[in-house]
Amino acid sequence: IHFFSEVDKMIELVKDKFKEECGVFGIFSPEIEEVTSITYYGLYALQHRGQESAGIAVADGSCIRCEKGMGLVSEAFDKDKLAALQGNAAIGHVRYSTAGSSNIINAQPLVMESKYGEIAMAHNGNCTNAEVIRDLLEDGGHTFNTSNDSEVILSLISRGARRGIEQAAFEALQAIKGSFALVILTKDKLIGVRDTYGIRPLSIGKYKDSYILTSESCALDTIGAEFVRDVKPGEIVVIDKEGLRSINKNEKT
């Protein structure tokens, strides 16, 4: 019975892969650089994964700024919006929705305050137990502003952030069911998370001294970056001024 239950679960995850895509991109540079323009062109390369909305969040070591818009990447951003985003780390998102209505409120990245500080997140995938987690958080007094799975995941991470962002991401990975790839941005870290089954793609690249996370390696080709490897199923990669390190849920359990 357990075997067939696992097979059914995998079939549902594979079906889900063809229902929704979305694209995520992230970059961390040791020094202040034009990470915004790199993220813009990275999203441009991922445009085929979502045409509904686009967004970029940038961290400068002290705070996070975010700009979003409906439509294509070229429609969502102009020179003024891009110029307002300065820092050394960024995440971006292009959205193709199946969960959550089509409006600017559901556009990503999402930004949330926590005891750790501001956290931004861009998400590709579906959380199959999102409603259960949403109900539990609402019972605890949490209020949601969007109708998508992404806010549920970010709220879960934010709630546990008092124990540190890396521990919060690890605990969230244990709680979330489904197929997903996440890029998470704090004031001084870039984090990538891939679901336990590895259904959603997430790759690691290198551009000069900067590390990149992206849904597809075509974004690396566009900006002239080197492909390093894919994030492993169940793996969390943490990128900061010390470099890149890995936490793997599948190896810990």
mmCIF file of C-alpha atoms in Angstrom:
data_model
loop_
_atom_site.group_PDB
_atom_site.id
_atom_site.type_symbol
_atom_site.label_atom_id
_atom_site.label_comp_id
_atom_site.label_asym_id
_atom_site.label_seq_id
_atom_site.Cartn_x
_atom_site.Cartn_y
_atom_site.Cartn_z
ATOM 1 C CA ILE A 1 0.000 0.000 0.000
ATOM 2 C CA HIS A 2 2.834 2.371 0.910
ATOM 3 C CA PHE A 3 4.535 1.689 -2.442
ATOM 4 C CA PHE A 4 1.430 2.543 -4.482
ATOM 5 C CA SER A 5 0.844 5.630 -2.349
ATOM 6 C CA GLU A 6 4.341 6.871 -3.229
ATOM 7 C CA VAL A 7 3.793 6.078 -6.928
ATOM 8 C CA ASP A 8 0.512 8.022 -6.934
ATOM 9 C CA LYS A 9 2.276 10.942 -5.272
ATOM 10 C CA MET A 10 4.990 10.957 -7.919
ATOM 11 C CA ILE A 11 2.415 10.811 -10.734
ATOM 12 C CA GLU A 12 0.660 13.858 -9.303
ATOM 13 C CA LEU A 13 3.955 15.734 -9.048
ATOM 14 C CA VAL A 14 4.849 14.916 -12.654
ATOM 15 C CA LYS A 15 1.396 16.069 -13.807
ATOM 16 C CA ASP A 16 1.958 19.269 -11.870
ATOM 17 C CA LYS A 17 5.232 19.846 -13.691
ATOM 18 C CA PHE A 18 3.343 20.316 -16.946
ATOM 19 C CA LYS A 19 0.592 22.471 -15.422
ATOM 20 C CA GLU A 20 2.783 25.294 -14.143
ATOM 21 C CA GLU A 21 6.213 26.613 -14.783
ATOM 22 C CA CYS A 22 7.211 30.132 -13.670
ATOM 23 C CA GLY A 23 10.863 31.112 -13.640
ATOM 24 C CA VAL A 24 13.142 32.143 -10.782
ATOM 25 C CA PHE A 25 16.544 33.793 -10.825
ATOM 26 C CA GLY A 26 18.953 34.912 -8.112
ATOM 27 C CA ILE A 27 22.435 36.403 -7.890
ATOM 28 C CA PHE A 28 24.806 37.203 -5.025
ATOM 29 C CA SER A 29 27.922 39.323 -5.533
ATOM 30 C CA PRO A 30 30.584 39.838 -2.836
ATOM 31 C CA GLU A 31 30.742 43.531 -3.752
ATOM 32 C CA ILE A 32 28.159 46.098 -4.831
ATOM 33 C CA GLU A 33 27.535 45.527 -8.525
ATOM 34 C CA GLU A 34 24.861 46.016 -11.153
ATOM 35 C CA VAL A 35 23.047 42.851 -10.097
ATOM 36 C CA THR A 36 19.724 44.404 -11.176
ATOM 37 C CA SER A 37 20.610 44.479 -14.868
ATOM 38 C CA ILE A 38 21.979 40.914 -14.680
ATOM 39 C CA THR A 39 18.718 39.767 -13.071
ATOM 40 C CA TYR A 40 16.694 41.636 -15.700
ATOM 41 C CA TYR A 41 18.462 39.841 -18.560
ATOM 42 C CA GLY A 42 18.263 36.547 -16.680
ATOM 43 C CA LEU A 43 14.486 36.933 -16.409
ATOM 44 C CA TYR A 44 14.344 37.940 -20.063
ATOM 45 C CA ALA A 45 15.910 34.571 -20.923
ATOM 46 C CA LEU A 46 13.308 32.821 -18.734
ATOM 47 C CA GLN A 47 10.382 34.747 -20.260
ATOM 48 C CA HIS A 48 8.988 31.603 -21.901
ATOM 49 C CA ARG A 49 8.295 30.236 -18.392
ATOM 50 C CA GLY A 50 5.826 33.003 -17.530
ATOM 51 C CA GLN A 51 4.297 36.034 -19.230
ATOM 52 C CA GLU A 52 1.762 37.176 -16.623
ATOM 53 C CA SER A 53 3.969 39.297 -14.352
ATOM 54 C CA ALA A 54 7.602 39.933 -13.458
ATOM 55 C CA GLY A 55 9.414 41.215 -10.396
ATOM 56 C CA ILE A 56 12.869 41.883 -8.956
ATOM 57 C CA ALA A 57 13.937 42.313 -5.322
ATOM 58 C CA VAL A 58 17.396 43.664 -4.460
ATOM 59 C CA ALA A 59 19.322 43.657 -1.156
ATOM 60 C CA ASP A 60 22.112 46.095 -0.332
ATOM 61 C CA GLY A 61 23.278 44.696 3.012
ATOM 62 C CA SER A 62 20.787 46.693 5.073
ATOM 63 C CA CYS A 63 17.389 46.501 3.368
ATOM 64 C CA ILE A 64 15.441 44.954 0.488
ATOM 65 C CA ARG A 65 13.720 46.902 -2.284
ATOM 66 C CA CYS A 66 11.245 45.313 -4.678
ATOM 67 C CA GLU A 67 9.636 46.344 -7.971
ATOM 68 C CA LYS A 68 6.941 44.347 -9.792
ATOM 69 C CA GLY A 69 4.654 44.762 -12.772
ATOM 70 C CA MET A 70 2.133 42.918 -14.911
ATOM 71 C CA GLY A 71 3.021 41.591 -18.337
ATOM 72 C CA LEU A 72 6.372 40.767 -19.892
ATOM 73 C CA VAL A 73 9.713 41.647 -18.323
ATOM 74 C CA SER A 74 10.132 44.511 -20.800
ATOM 75 C CA GLU A 75 6.672 45.818 -19.872
ATOM 76 C CA ALA A 76 7.073 45.452 -16.106
ATOM 77 C CA PHE A 77 10.314 47.470 -15.911
ATOM 78 C CA ASP A 78 11.545 50.789 -17.209
ATOM 79 C CA LYS A 79 14.809 52.647 -16.588
ATOM 80 C CA ASP A 80 13.468 54.417 -13.497
ATOM 81 C CA LYS A 81 12.332 51.189 -11.827
ATOM 82 C CA LEU A 82 15.632 49.468 -12.543
ATOM 83 C CA ALA A 83 17.638 52.479 -11.361
ATOM 84 C CA ALA A 84 15.810 52.379 -8.012
ATOM 85 C CA LEU A 85 17.098 48.851 -7.362
ATOM 86 C CA GLN A 86 20.707 48.992 -6.218
ATOM 87 C CA GLY A 87 22.600 46.366 -4.225
ATOM 88 C CA ASN A 88 24.842 43.326 -4.321
ATOM 89 C CA ALA A 89 22.199 40.558 -4.313
ATOM 90 C CA ALA A 90 18.907 40.094 -6.132
ATOM 91 C CA ILE A 91 16.148 37.630 -6.931
ATOM 92 C CA GLY A 92 13.651 37.746 -9.773
ATOM 93 C CA HIS A 93 10.505 35.985 -10.934
ATOM 94 C CA VAL A 94 8.379 35.569 -14.044
ATOM 95 C CA ARG A 95 4.904 34.201 -13.297
ATOM 96 C CA TYR A 96 2.601 31.751 -15.016
ATOM 97 C CA SER A 97 -0.252 31.167 -12.604
ATOM 98 C CA THR A 98 -2.447 28.219 -11.768
ATOM 99 C CA ALA A 99 -2.728 28.971 -8.033
ATOM 100 C CA GLY A 100 -3.877 32.493 -7.189
ATOM 101 C CA SER A 101 -5.684 35.031 -9.363
ATOM 102 C CA SER A 102 -4.028 37.131 -12.055
ATOM 103 C CA ASN A 103 -3.282 40.511 -10.468
ATOM 104 C CA ILE A 104 -0.348 42.521 -9.145
ATOM 105 C CA ILE A 105 -0.958 41.366 -5.542
ATOM 106 C CA ASN A 106 0.041 37.831 -6.524
ATOM 107 C CA ALA A 107 3.109 38.955 -8.501
ATOM 108 C CA GLN A 108 6.468 37.906 -7.075
ATOM 109 C CA PRO A 109 8.930 38.203 -5.396
ATOM 110 C CA LEU A 110 7.037 38.548 -2.133
ATOM 111 C CA VAL A 111 8.642 40.510 0.698
ATOM 112 C CA MET A 112 7.829 39.957 4.372
ATOM 113 C CA GLU A 113 9.055 41.284 7.709
ATOM 114 C CA SER A 114 10.305 38.780 10.278
ATOM 115 C CA LYS A 115 12.289 38.718 13.518
ATOM 116 C CA TYR A 116 15.316 37.979 11.339
ATOM 117 C CA GLY A 117 14.617 41.070 9.213
ATOM 118 C CA GLU A 118 13.133 41.436 5.744
ATOM 119 C CA ILE A 119 12.843 38.263 3.671
ATOM 120 C CA ALA A 120 12.010 38.134 -0.043
ATOM 121 C CA MET A 121 11.103 34.968 -1.911
ATOM 122 C CA ALA A 122 10.389 33.862 -5.471
ATOM 123 C CA HIS A 123 8.723 30.485 -5.970
ATOM 124 C CA ASN A 124 8.207 28.077 -8.827
ATOM 125 C CA GLY A 125 5.815 25.196 -8.192
ATOM 126 C CA ASN A 126 2.859 24.085 -6.137
ATOM 127 C CA CYS A 127 2.531 23.256 -2.441
ATOM 128 C CA THR A 128 0.025 20.422 -2.167
ATOM 129 C CA ASN A 129 -0.580 20.965 1.557
ATOM 130 C CA ALA A 130 -0.746 24.777 1.314
ATOM 131 C CA GLU A 131 -4.362 24.952 2.521
ATOM 132 C CA VAL A 132 -3.578 22.896 5.614
ATOM 133 C CA ILE A 133 -0.608 25.124 6.495
ATOM 134 C CA ARG A 134 -2.655 28.260 5.727
ATOM 135 C CA ASP A 135 -5.420 27.128 8.093
ATOM 136 C CA LEU A 136 -2.922 26.383 10.873
ATOM 137 C CA LEU A 137 -1.232 29.776 10.498
ATOM 138 C CA GLU A 138 -4.580 31.580 10.399
ATOM 139 C CA ASP A 139 -5.639 29.748 13.548
ATOM 140 C CA GLY A 140 -2.488 31.198 15.133
ATOM 141 C CA GLY A 141 -3.523 34.721 14.145
ATOM 142 C CA HIS A 142 -1.639 35.158 10.863
ATOM 143 C CA THR A 143 -3.300 37.214 8.104
ATOM 144 C CA PHE A 144 -2.665 36.562 4.408
ATOM 145 C CA ASN A 145 -2.639 39.212 1.692
ATOM 146 C CA THR A 146 -2.532 36.981 -1.405
ATOM 147 C CA SER A 147 -4.247 33.833 -2.632
ATOM 148 C CA ASN A 148 -1.145 31.943 -3.764
ATOM 149 C CA ASP A 149 0.954 29.160 -2.272
ATOM 150 C CA SER A 150 4.050 31.347 -2.183
ATOM 151 C CA GLU A 151 2.837 33.509 0.700
ATOM 152 C CA VAL A 152 2.053 30.375 2.701
ATOM 153 C CA ILE A 153 5.630 29.131 2.259
ATOM 154 C CA LEU A 154 7.161 32.547 2.996
ATOM 155 C CA SER A 155 4.971 32.918 6.093
ATOM 156 C CA LEU A 156 6.177 29.537 7.327
ATOM 157 C CA ILE A 157 9.811 30.568 6.823
ATOM 158 C CA SER A 158 9.225 33.971 8.410
ATOM 159 C CA ARG A 159 7.576 32.397 11.424
ATOM 160 C CA GLY A 160 10.655 30.260 12.106
ATOM 161 C CA ALA A 161 13.210 32.950 11.232
ATOM 162 C CA ARG A 162 13.893 33.769 14.887
ATOM 163 C CA ARG A 163 15.979 30.564 14.939
ATOM 164 C CA GLY A 164 17.983 31.759 11.923
ATOM 165 C CA ILE A 165 17.090 31.877 8.245
ATOM 166 C CA GLU A 166 18.932 28.674 7.348
ATOM 167 C CA GLN A 167 17.164 26.667 10.060
ATOM 168 C CA ALA A 168 13.847 28.235 9.056
ATOM 169 C CA ALA A 169 14.379 27.203 5.417
ATOM 170 C CA PHE A 170 15.317 23.666 6.478
ATOM 171 C CA GLU A 171 12.242 23.328 8.705
ATOM 172 C CA ALA A 172 10.007 24.687 5.943
ATOM 173 C CA LEU A 173 11.437 22.157 3.483
ATOM 174 C CA GLN A 174 10.478 19.395 5.908
ATOM 175 C CA ALA A 175 6.912 20.740 6.229
ATOM 176 C CA ILE A 176 6.103 21.582 2.599
ATOM 177 C CA LYS A 177 4.710 18.873 0.330
ATOM 178 C CA GLY A 178 4.722 19.174 -3.446
ATOM 179 C CA SER A 179 7.094 20.207 -6.215
ATOM 180 C CA PHE A 180 8.904 23.511 -5.906
ATOM 181 C CA ALA A 181 12.052 25.551 -6.330
ATOM 182 C CA LEU A 182 12.601 28.619 -4.146
ATOM 183 C CA VAL A 183 15.057 31.500 -4.179
ATOM 184 C CA ILE A 184 15.126 33.420 -0.895
ATOM 185 C CA LEU A 185 16.799 36.779 -0.297
ATOM 186 C CA THR A 186 17.737 38.412 2.993
ATOM 187 C CA LYS A 187 19.790 41.561 3.500
ATOM 188 C CA ASP A 188 23.009 39.513 3.304
ATOM 189 C CA LYS A 189 22.200 36.022 1.963
ATOM 190 C CA LEU A 190 20.847 34.272 -1.125
ATOM 191 C CA ILE A 191 19.294 30.849 -0.517
ATOM 192 C CA GLY A 192 18.088 28.246 -2.998
ATOM 193 C CA VAL A 193 15.757 25.369 -2.097
ATOM 194 C CA ARG A 194 14.692 22.423 -4.268
ATOM 195 C CA ASP A 195 11.926 19.953 -3.477
ATOM 196 C CA THR A 196 12.748 16.491 -2.168
ATOM 197 C CA TYR A 197 11.854 14.776 -5.458
ATOM 198 C CA GLY A 198 13.741 17.244 -7.646
ATOM 199 C CA ILE A 199 10.693 17.836 -9.848
ATOM 200 C CA ARG A 200 11.289 21.579 -10.257
ATOM 201 C CA PRO A 201 14.608 22.612 -11.811
ATOM 202 C CA LEU A 202 17.161 24.873 -10.123
ATOM 203 C CA SER A 203 20.722 25.342 -11.327
ATOM 204 C CA ILE A 204 23.824 26.993 -9.893
ATOM 205 C CA GLY A 205 26.023 29.227 -12.056
ATOM 206 C CA LYS A 206 29.075 31.437 -11.640
ATOM 207 C CA TYR A 207 29.644 34.888 -13.137
ATOM 208 C CA LYS A 208 33.042 36.319 -12.203
ATOM 209 C CA ASP A 209 32.959 36.209 -8.375
ATOM 210 C CA SER A 210 29.146 36.048 -8.244
ATOM 211 C CA TYR A 211 26.976 32.956 -7.724
ATOM 212 C CA ILE A 212 23.707 32.570 -9.608
ATOM 213 C CA LEU A 213 20.584 30.440 -9.091
ATOM 214 C CA THR A 214 18.227 29.949 -12.022
ATOM 215 C CA SER A 215 15.377 27.759 -13.244
ATOM 216 C CA GLU A 216 17.159 27.059 -16.532
ATOM 217 C CA SER A 217 20.752 27.220 -17.719
ATOM 218 C CA CYS A 218 19.691 29.293 -20.754
ATOM 219 C CA ALA A 219 19.705 32.293 -18.403
ATOM 220 C CA LEU A 220 23.373 31.583 -17.664
ATOM 221 C CA ASP A 221 24.163 31.543 -21.370
ATOM 222 C CA THR A 222 22.413 34.896 -21.855
ATOM 223 C CA ILE A 223 24.563 36.710 -19.290
ATOM 224 C CA GLY A 224 27.791 34.852 -20.099
ATOM 225 C CA ALA A 225 27.881 32.843 -16.854
ATOM 226 C CA GLU A 226 29.330 29.385 -16.279
ATOM 227 C CA PHE A 227 27.132 26.420 -15.351
ATOM 228 C CA VAL A 228 28.370 24.834 -12.100
ATOM 229 C CA ARG A 229 25.793 22.150 -11.291
ATOM 230 C CA ASP A 230 22.133 21.524 -10.515
ATOM 231 C CA VAL A 231 20.842 21.944 -6.974
ATOM 232 C CA LYS A 232 20.237 18.413 -5.687
ATOM 233 C CA PRO A 233 16.753 17.168 -4.742
ATOM 234 C CA GLY A 234 16.073 18.170 -1.138
ATOM 235 C CA GLU A 235 19.112 20.456 -1.048
ATOM 236 C CA ILE A 236 19.370 23.964 0.373
ATOM 237 C CA VAL A 237 22.234 26.116 -0.902
ATOM 238 C CA VAL A 238 23.265 29.184 1.084
ATOM 239 C CA ILE A 239 25.297 31.914 -0.615
ATOM 240 C CA ASP A 240 26.852 34.851 1.228
ATOM 241 C CA LYS A 241 30.185 36.690 1.469
ATOM 242 C CA GLU A 242 31.796 33.451 2.699
ATOM 243 C CA GLY A 243 30.850 31.656 -0.517
ATOM 244 C CA LEU A 244 28.461 28.750 -1.154
ATOM 245 C CA ARG A 245 27.583 25.952 1.249
ATOM 246 C CA SER A 246 25.048 23.165 1.131
ATOM 247 C CA ILE A 247 22.453 21.585 3.420
ATOM 248 C CA ASN A 248 20.784 18.452 2.089
ATOM 249 C CA LYS A 249 17.525 17.242 3.637
ATOM 250 C CA ASN A 250 17.748 13.873 1.891
ATOM 251 C CA GLU A 251 21.196 13.215 3.394
ATOM 252 C CA LYS A 252 20.115 14.291 6.881
ATOM 253 C CA THR A 253 17.041 12.058 7.027
#
